[in-house]
Amino acid sequence: MSRLEELFKGRSKKALLMPYTTGGYPTVKDCRQVLEAFIAGGADMIELGVPFSDPLADGPVVQASTQQALDQGVTPDDVLQLASEFTSRVPVVLMIYYNCVFAYGVDRFVEAAAAAGVDGLIVPDLPVDEGEEFIDACRARGVDAILMVAPTSPDERIELIAGSASGFIYCVSVAGVTGARTSLSEQLPDFLWRVRARTDVPLAVGFGVSTSEQAAEVARFADGVIIGSRLISMLDEAPDIGDGCRTIVKFLKEVNEVLN
Amino acid sequence: MTIQSRFGPYGGRYVPETVIPALDELAAAYERLKDDSGFRAELNSLLKDFVGRPTPLYFAGRLTEKLGGPRIYLKREDLCHTGAHKINNTVGQLLLAAEMGKKRIIAETGAGQHGVATATAAALFGIPCVIYMGIKDIARQELNVVRMKLLGAEVVPVSSGSQTLKDAMNDAIRDWVGNVEHTYYVIGSVAGPAPYPALVRDFQSIIGREARRQVLESEGRLPDELVACVGGGSNAMGLFAAFLDDQVSMTGVEAAGEGLDSGKHGASIERGQRGVLHGSMSYILQDAYGQIIEAHSISAGLDYPGVGPEHSWLHDEGRVRYDSVTDAEALAAFTLLSETEGIIPALESSHAIAWIVKHAEDYGKDGVVIVNLSGRGDKDVHQAARALGIME
Ligand SMILES: Cc1ncc(COP(=O)(O)O)c(C=O)c1O
């Protein structure tokens, strides 16, 4: 069992809380402060995005954060460095688009992630059918290849994905890109039951979760809750980074209350 | 036979899991319908009566004389309804979409020709249509924006990234991810995730099948060379596909923009590296970290940092030569064809013309070359007039 799986299985909370932010946003320095805020707010693990020029699974909020990081010259190496500063304190998974992995060299990137102490890698544009080399490299280096399933995935595909999954399965709450949504899909429970029936790997839900009410709802059916765009918006809207981080800590604590 | 999804190491389906089932559904529908006699009959009748096919293979006598090289034939895709080859594909895909019961059509567009062709086919089938277009392209291809609106389409301006075709495609994919169950995504070139590259090639291959028959009629033999411009590569694949087993040499012409060494170009094959963009593995313009580099071309349709995966494979195999011409050379060819043949070509197609202008002397007078005139230049007259100093 991987470290992430052990964390899920040994939890006392209803569901683990995994905040997301874009690596190097708003700046590399301020991003450290954001990650500290995640820890202070009670994050059980952290998802850190590697900025990519063409993030086609992301909505406007994450896109803009990505562009801002890129404009400052943030590279995958910078994000690996940033991650390595936190991995001894909290498990970190990286979200990275496939072209960045491919350009780095699939094995070389997984090796660098392992060396940084990263527990898992999420590649949103690499479906399981194209992922053999990547998944093998992850296995060889003891890093979880976190695979995604979507509400549109038929049962046979869920089985196929479950067969290669480790760490947790990233369940996309709605057919769509990242971004806060006012309500969860009515089909979410049915979707999660379909996945649950086909795997023992823990299930985390992301895309669109943005309030503690939604987190509480998700926690009834899933093992983990991922919140991203809402947190980035808090930073966008705050007068300064200190203020943004305080808002985030307060919000994450509220969410944690409903998850405990 | 199942639909080709890989071309050597290129192609594949590098897209979010959410749309994989829709790609499976599309591949299955296409597999079922492509040889279906009813579907074929309907498609052929639309190509004939709505698109206006077959298009002529026109012997460009004055251009031939002027260049003093091979006998030059123009495959007149500019005479298709809506003014470019793009409609061959959109009529086919709309027929598929209708068969699949899809309720909404989306597409990306660069030059606006694919957007117009999609809006046209969507109007023909009575299905609502949304077109994504970069704001830089909206500014330089204004005529086509108005046409799309007249055809009842909604044009969504895209202001992210380079504000051109690449970003329009990102937003179209994002839309699709969110509306995948009832929306059909009409990709406009031989790019994107499988099965699109093979499907779009098949719908465009009518160009080469006609040209092959026509050149045999007029010359009694196959041509020595085929020339076509390459953005994503659909007009080129459409022409080349029917000749791949023949002893015919072929050249795909990419945009060299302000020069290959200026860094401002769209020559993905000549200057790119292998990578993944918009769902498939191919040659792309990128930096050492895999960030996509903005392309540049005077022609919006070639202003794209990627290329269809089959072209990357044909390049590696040495079956097709890929070369490039600059903005200035394309502009000169635009003027030349207008003045010598009375045909105003699209700036995209002008790249193919410019290539034969540069290389005419490599062929003897009895050589035969077919140049794909992928579209007409009405959409480009404002931009060309400014560049040529005819107009402020
Ligand atoms: C007239 C014309 N030719 C060529 C192209 C380039 O596309 P492709 O390379 O797919 O033929 C376009 C694209 O907009 C076009 O409008």
PDB file of C-alpha atoms in Angstrom, chain B residues 218-363:
ATOM      1  CA  SER B 218      -5.759  15.973 -69.213  1.00  0.00           C
ATOM      2  CA  GLU B 219      -2.137  14.798 -69.167  1.00  0.00           C
ATOM      3  CA  GLY B 220      -2.526  11.062 -69.594  1.00  0.00           C
ATOM      4  CA  ARG B 221      -0.161  10.545 -66.698  1.00  0.00           C
ATOM      5  CA  LEU B 222       0.350  11.199 -63.012  1.00  0.00           C
ATOM      6  CA  PRO B 223       1.962  14.475 -61.938  1.00  0.00           C
ATOM      7  CA  ASP B 224       5.586  14.804 -60.816  1.00  0.00           C
ATOM      8  CA  GLU B 225       4.798  16.926 -57.790  1.00  0.00           C
ATOM      9  CA  LEU B 226       1.937  17.904 -55.514  1.00  0.00           C
ATOM     10  CA  VAL B 227       2.175  21.114 -53.507  1.00  0.00           C
ATOM     11  CA  ALA B 228      -0.084  22.228 -50.663  1.00  0.00           C
ATOM     12  CA  CYS B 229       0.150  24.569 -47.708  1.00  0.00           C
ATOM     13  CA  VAL B 230       0.138  23.056 -44.236  1.00  0.00           C
ATOM     14  CA  GLY B 231      -1.455  24.659 -41.204  1.00  0.00           C
ATOM     15  CA  GLY B 232      -2.991  21.703 -39.418  1.00  0.00           C
ATOM     16  CA  GLY B 233      -2.643  19.990 -42.758  1.00  0.00           C
ATOM     17  CA  SER B 234      -6.133  19.096 -43.986  1.00  0.00           C
ATOM     18  CA  ASN B 235      -5.991  20.452 -47.519  1.00  0.00           C
ATOM     19  CA  ALA B 236      -2.574  18.861 -47.934  1.00  0.00           C
ATOM     20  CA  MET B 237      -3.682  15.457 -46.611  1.00  0.00           C
ATOM     21  CA  GLY B 238      -6.801  15.744 -48.743  1.00  0.00           C
ATOM     22  CA  LEU B 239      -4.700  16.152 -51.864  1.00  0.00           C
ATOM     23  CA  PHE B 240      -1.893  13.735 -50.926  1.00  0.00           C
ATOM     24  CA  ALA B 241      -3.919  10.784 -49.631  1.00  0.00           C
ATOM     25  CA  ALA B 242      -4.956   9.508 -53.068  1.00  0.00           C
ATOM     26  CA  PHE B 243      -1.364   9.583 -54.360  1.00  0.00           C
ATOM     27  CA  LEU B 244       0.511   8.017 -51.440  1.00  0.00           C
ATOM     28  CA  ASP B 245       0.966   4.702 -53.272  1.00  0.00           C
ATOM     29  CA  ASP B 246       2.038   6.387 -56.519  1.00  0.00           C
ATOM     30  CA  GLN B 247       5.444   7.505 -57.700  1.00  0.00           C
ATOM     31  CA  VAL B 248       4.542  11.129 -57.123  1.00  0.00           C
ATOM     32  CA  SER B 249       6.595  13.472 -55.026  1.00  0.00           C
ATOM     33  CA  MET B 250       4.824  15.767 -52.575  1.00  0.00           C
ATOM     34  CA  THR B 251       5.625  18.958 -50.740  1.00  0.00           C
ATOM     35  CA  GLY B 252       3.859  20.422 -47.727  1.00  0.00           C
ATOM     36  CA  VAL B 253       4.531  24.131 -47.288  1.00  0.00           C
ATOM     37  CA  GLU B 254       4.543  25.561 -43.782  1.00  0.00           C
ATOM     38  CA  ALA B 255       4.588  29.224 -42.802  1.00  0.00           C
ATOM     39  CA  ALA B 256       8.108  30.626 -42.367  1.00  0.00           C
ATOM     40  CA  GLY B 257       6.544  33.880 -41.160  1.00  0.00           C
ATOM     41  CA  GLU B 258       9.233  36.522 -40.772  1.00  0.00           C
ATOM     42  CA  GLY B 259      11.902  33.883 -41.382  1.00  0.00           C
ATOM     43  CA  LEU B 260      12.718  30.586 -39.688  1.00  0.00           C
ATOM     44  CA  ASP B 261      15.518  32.174 -37.694  1.00  0.00           C
ATOM     45  CA  SER B 262      13.377  35.111 -36.548  1.00  0.00           C
ATOM     46  CA  GLY B 263      11.534  32.810 -34.161  1.00  0.00           C
ATOM     47  CA  LYS B 264       8.310  34.181 -35.655  1.00  0.00           C
ATOM     48  CA  HIS B 265       6.984  31.391 -37.842  1.00  0.00           C
ATOM     49  CA  GLY B 266       4.611  28.430 -37.945  1.00  0.00           C
ATOM     50  CA  ALA B 267       7.011  25.755 -39.173  1.00  0.00           C
ATOM     51  CA  SER B 268       6.164  22.997 -36.703  1.00  0.00           C
ATOM     52  CA  ILE B 269       7.730  20.207 -38.731  1.00  0.00           C
ATOM     53  CA  GLU B 270      10.871  22.035 -39.804  1.00  0.00           C
ATOM     54  CA  ARG B 271      11.568  23.714 -36.488  1.00  0.00           C
ATOM     55  CA  GLY B 272       9.488  21.886 -33.884  1.00  0.00           C
ATOM     56  CA  GLN B 273      10.058  18.859 -31.682  1.00  0.00           C
ATOM     57  CA  ARG B 274       7.884  15.915 -30.877  1.00  0.00           C
ATOM     58  CA  GLY B 275       5.256  16.665 -28.248  1.00  0.00           C
ATOM     59  CA  VAL B 276       1.571  16.694 -27.381  1.00  0.00           C
ATOM     60  CA  LEU B 277      -0.788  19.523 -28.268  1.00  0.00           C
ATOM     61  CA  HIS B 278      -4.576  19.427 -28.539  1.00  0.00           C
ATOM     62  CA  GLY B 279      -4.871  15.738 -28.014  1.00  0.00           C
ATOM     63  CA  SER B 280      -2.261  14.261 -30.284  1.00  0.00           C
ATOM     64  CA  MET B 281       1.439  13.544 -30.445  1.00  0.00           C
ATOM     65  CA  SER B 282       3.074  15.365 -33.324  1.00  0.00           C
ATOM     66  CA  TYR B 283       5.723  17.974 -34.096  1.00  0.00           C
ATOM     67  CA  ILE B 284       5.014  21.147 -32.160  1.00  0.00           C
ATOM     68  CA  LEU B 285       6.688  24.466 -31.451  1.00  0.00           C
ATOM     69  CA  GLN B 286       7.741  24.363 -27.813  1.00  0.00           C
ATOM     70  CA  ASP B 287      10.482  25.393 -25.437  1.00  0.00           C
ATOM     71  CA  ALA B 288      12.774  23.078 -23.478  1.00  0.00           C
ATOM     72  CA  TYR B 289      10.115  22.686 -20.750  1.00  0.00           C
ATOM     73  CA  GLY B 290       7.324  21.763 -23.128  1.00  0.00           C
ATOM     74  CA  GLN B 291       5.586  25.148 -23.029  1.00  0.00           C
ATOM     75  CA  ILE B 292       3.955  25.816 -26.386  1.00  0.00           C
ATOM     76  CA  ILE B 293       5.541  28.681 -28.300  1.00  0.00           C
ATOM     77  CA  GLU B 294       3.309  31.108 -30.152  1.00  0.00           C
ATOM     78  CA  ALA B 295       3.350  30.661 -33.889  1.00  0.00           C
ATOM     79  CA  HIS B 296       3.373  33.507 -36.359  1.00  0.00           C
ATOM     80  CA  SER B 297       2.108  33.815 -39.906  1.00  0.00           C
ATOM     81  CA  ILE B 298       0.568  36.512 -42.033  1.00  0.00           C
ATOM     82  CA  SER B 299      -2.122  33.933 -42.745  1.00  0.00           C
ATOM     83  CA  ALA B 300      -4.351  33.095 -39.817  1.00  0.00           C
ATOM     84  CA  GLY B 301      -4.918  29.561 -41.087  1.00  0.00           C
ATOM     85  CA  LEU B 302      -1.216  28.696 -40.874  1.00  0.00           C
ATOM     86  CA  ASP B 303      -0.634  30.530 -37.596  1.00  0.00           C
ATOM     87  CA  TYR B 304      -0.582  27.351 -35.523  1.00  0.00           C
ATOM     88  CA  PRO B 305       2.236  25.779 -33.453  1.00  0.00           C
ATOM     89  CA  GLY B 306       1.239  22.202 -34.262  1.00  0.00           C
ATOM     90  CA  VAL B 307       0.517  19.995 -37.256  1.00  0.00           C
ATOM     91  CA  GLY B 308      -1.584  16.918 -37.908  1.00  0.00           C
ATOM     92  CA  PRO B 309       0.089  13.689 -36.718  1.00  0.00           C
ATOM     93  CA  GLU B 310       0.009  11.984 -40.103  1.00  0.00           C
ATOM     94  CA  HIS B 311       2.188  14.754 -41.541  1.00  0.00           C
ATOM     95  CA  SER B 312       4.777  14.186 -38.821  1.00  0.00           C
ATOM     96  CA  TRP B 313       4.837  10.544 -39.784  1.00  0.00           C
ATOM     97  CA  LEU B 314       5.018  11.225 -43.545  1.00  0.00           C
ATOM     98  CA  HIS B 315       7.920  13.544 -42.769  1.00  0.00           C
ATOM     99  CA  ASP B 316       9.816  10.984 -40.700  1.00  0.00           C
ATOM    100  CA  GLU B 317       9.168   8.319 -43.305  1.00  0.00           C
ATOM    101  CA  GLY B 318      10.582  10.615 -45.962  1.00  0.00           C
ATOM    102  CA  ARG B 319       7.415  10.210 -48.031  1.00  0.00           C
ATOM    103  CA  VAL B 320       6.577  13.930 -48.132  1.00  0.00           C
ATOM    104  CA  ARG B 321       9.002  16.830 -48.173  1.00  0.00           C
ATOM    105  CA  TYR B 322       8.186  19.739 -45.859  1.00  0.00           C
ATOM    106  CA  ASP B 323       9.458  23.201 -46.642  1.00  0.00           C
ATOM    107  CA  SER B 324       8.383  26.721 -45.785  1.00  0.00           C
ATOM    108  CA  VAL B 325       7.923  30.154 -47.330  1.00  0.00           C
ATOM    109  CA  THR B 326       7.906  33.544 -45.653  1.00  0.00           C
ATOM    110  CA  ASP B 327       5.120  36.090 -45.254  1.00  0.00           C
ATOM    111  CA  ALA B 328       6.786  38.244 -47.902  1.00  0.00           C
ATOM    112  CA  GLU B 329       7.073  35.402 -50.411  1.00  0.00           C
ATOM    113  CA  ALA B 330       3.454  34.435 -49.818  1.00  0.00           C
ATOM    114  CA  LEU B 331       2.335  38.021 -50.315  1.00  0.00           C
ATOM    115  CA  ALA B 332       4.259  38.249 -53.589  1.00  0.00           C
ATOM    116  CA  ALA B 333       2.610  35.025 -54.790  1.00  0.00           C
ATOM    117  CA  PHE B 334      -0.782  36.422 -53.748  1.00  0.00           C
ATOM    118  CA  THR B 335      -0.221  39.349 -56.102  1.00  0.00           C
ATOM    119  CA  LEU B 336       1.332  37.242 -58.847  1.00  0.00           C
ATOM    120  CA  LEU B 337      -1.552  34.796 -59.089  1.00  0.00           C
ATOM    121  CA  SER B 338      -4.086  37.592 -58.967  1.00  0.00           C
ATOM    122  CA  GLU B 339      -2.404  39.414 -61.855  1.00  0.00           C
ATOM    123  CA  THR B 340      -1.415  36.488 -64.067  1.00  0.00           C
ATOM    124  CA  GLU B 341      -4.433  34.218 -63.689  1.00  0.00           C
ATOM    125  CA  GLY B 342      -7.229  36.456 -62.437  1.00  0.00           C
ATOM    126  CA  ILE B 343      -7.509  34.366 -59.285  1.00  0.00           C
ATOM    127  CA  ILE B 344      -7.130  35.993 -55.864  1.00  0.00           C
ATOM    128  CA  PRO B 345      -5.896  33.181 -53.615  1.00  0.00           C
ATOM    129  CA  ALA B 346      -6.203  32.876 -49.846  1.00  0.00           C
ATOM    130  CA  LEU B 347      -3.018  33.896 -48.042  1.00  0.00           C
ATOM    131  CA  GLU B 348      -2.752  30.275 -46.865  1.00  0.00           C
ATOM    132  CA  SER B 349      -2.872  28.925 -50.417  1.00  0.00           C
ATOM    133  CA  SER B 350      -0.464  31.672 -51.491  1.00  0.00           C
ATOM    134  CA  HIS B 351       2.201  29.782 -49.566  1.00  0.00           C
ATOM    135  CA  ALA B 352       1.818  26.803 -51.891  1.00  0.00           C
ATOM    136  CA  ILE B 353       1.927  29.095 -54.923  1.00  0.00           C
ATOM    137  CA  ALA B 354       5.033  30.810 -53.549  1.00  0.00           C
ATOM    138  CA  TRP B 355       6.778  27.473 -53.208  1.00  0.00           C
ATOM    139  CA  ILE B 356       6.318  26.569 -56.872  1.00  0.00           C
ATOM    140  CA  VAL B 357       7.379  30.080 -57.871  1.00  0.00           C
ATOM    141  CA  LYS B 358      10.641  29.476 -55.996  1.00  0.00           C
ATOM    142  CA  HIS B 359      11.178  25.963 -57.296  1.00  0.00           C
ATOM    143  CA  ALA B 360       9.792  26.047 -60.838  1.00  0.00           C
ATOM    144  CA  GLU B 361      13.238  25.774 -62.353  1.00  0.00           C
ATOM    145  CA  ASP B 362      13.808  22.417 -60.654  1.00  0.00           C
ATOM    146  CA  TYR B 363      11.356  20.913 -63.147  1.00  0.00           C
TER     147      TYR B 363
END
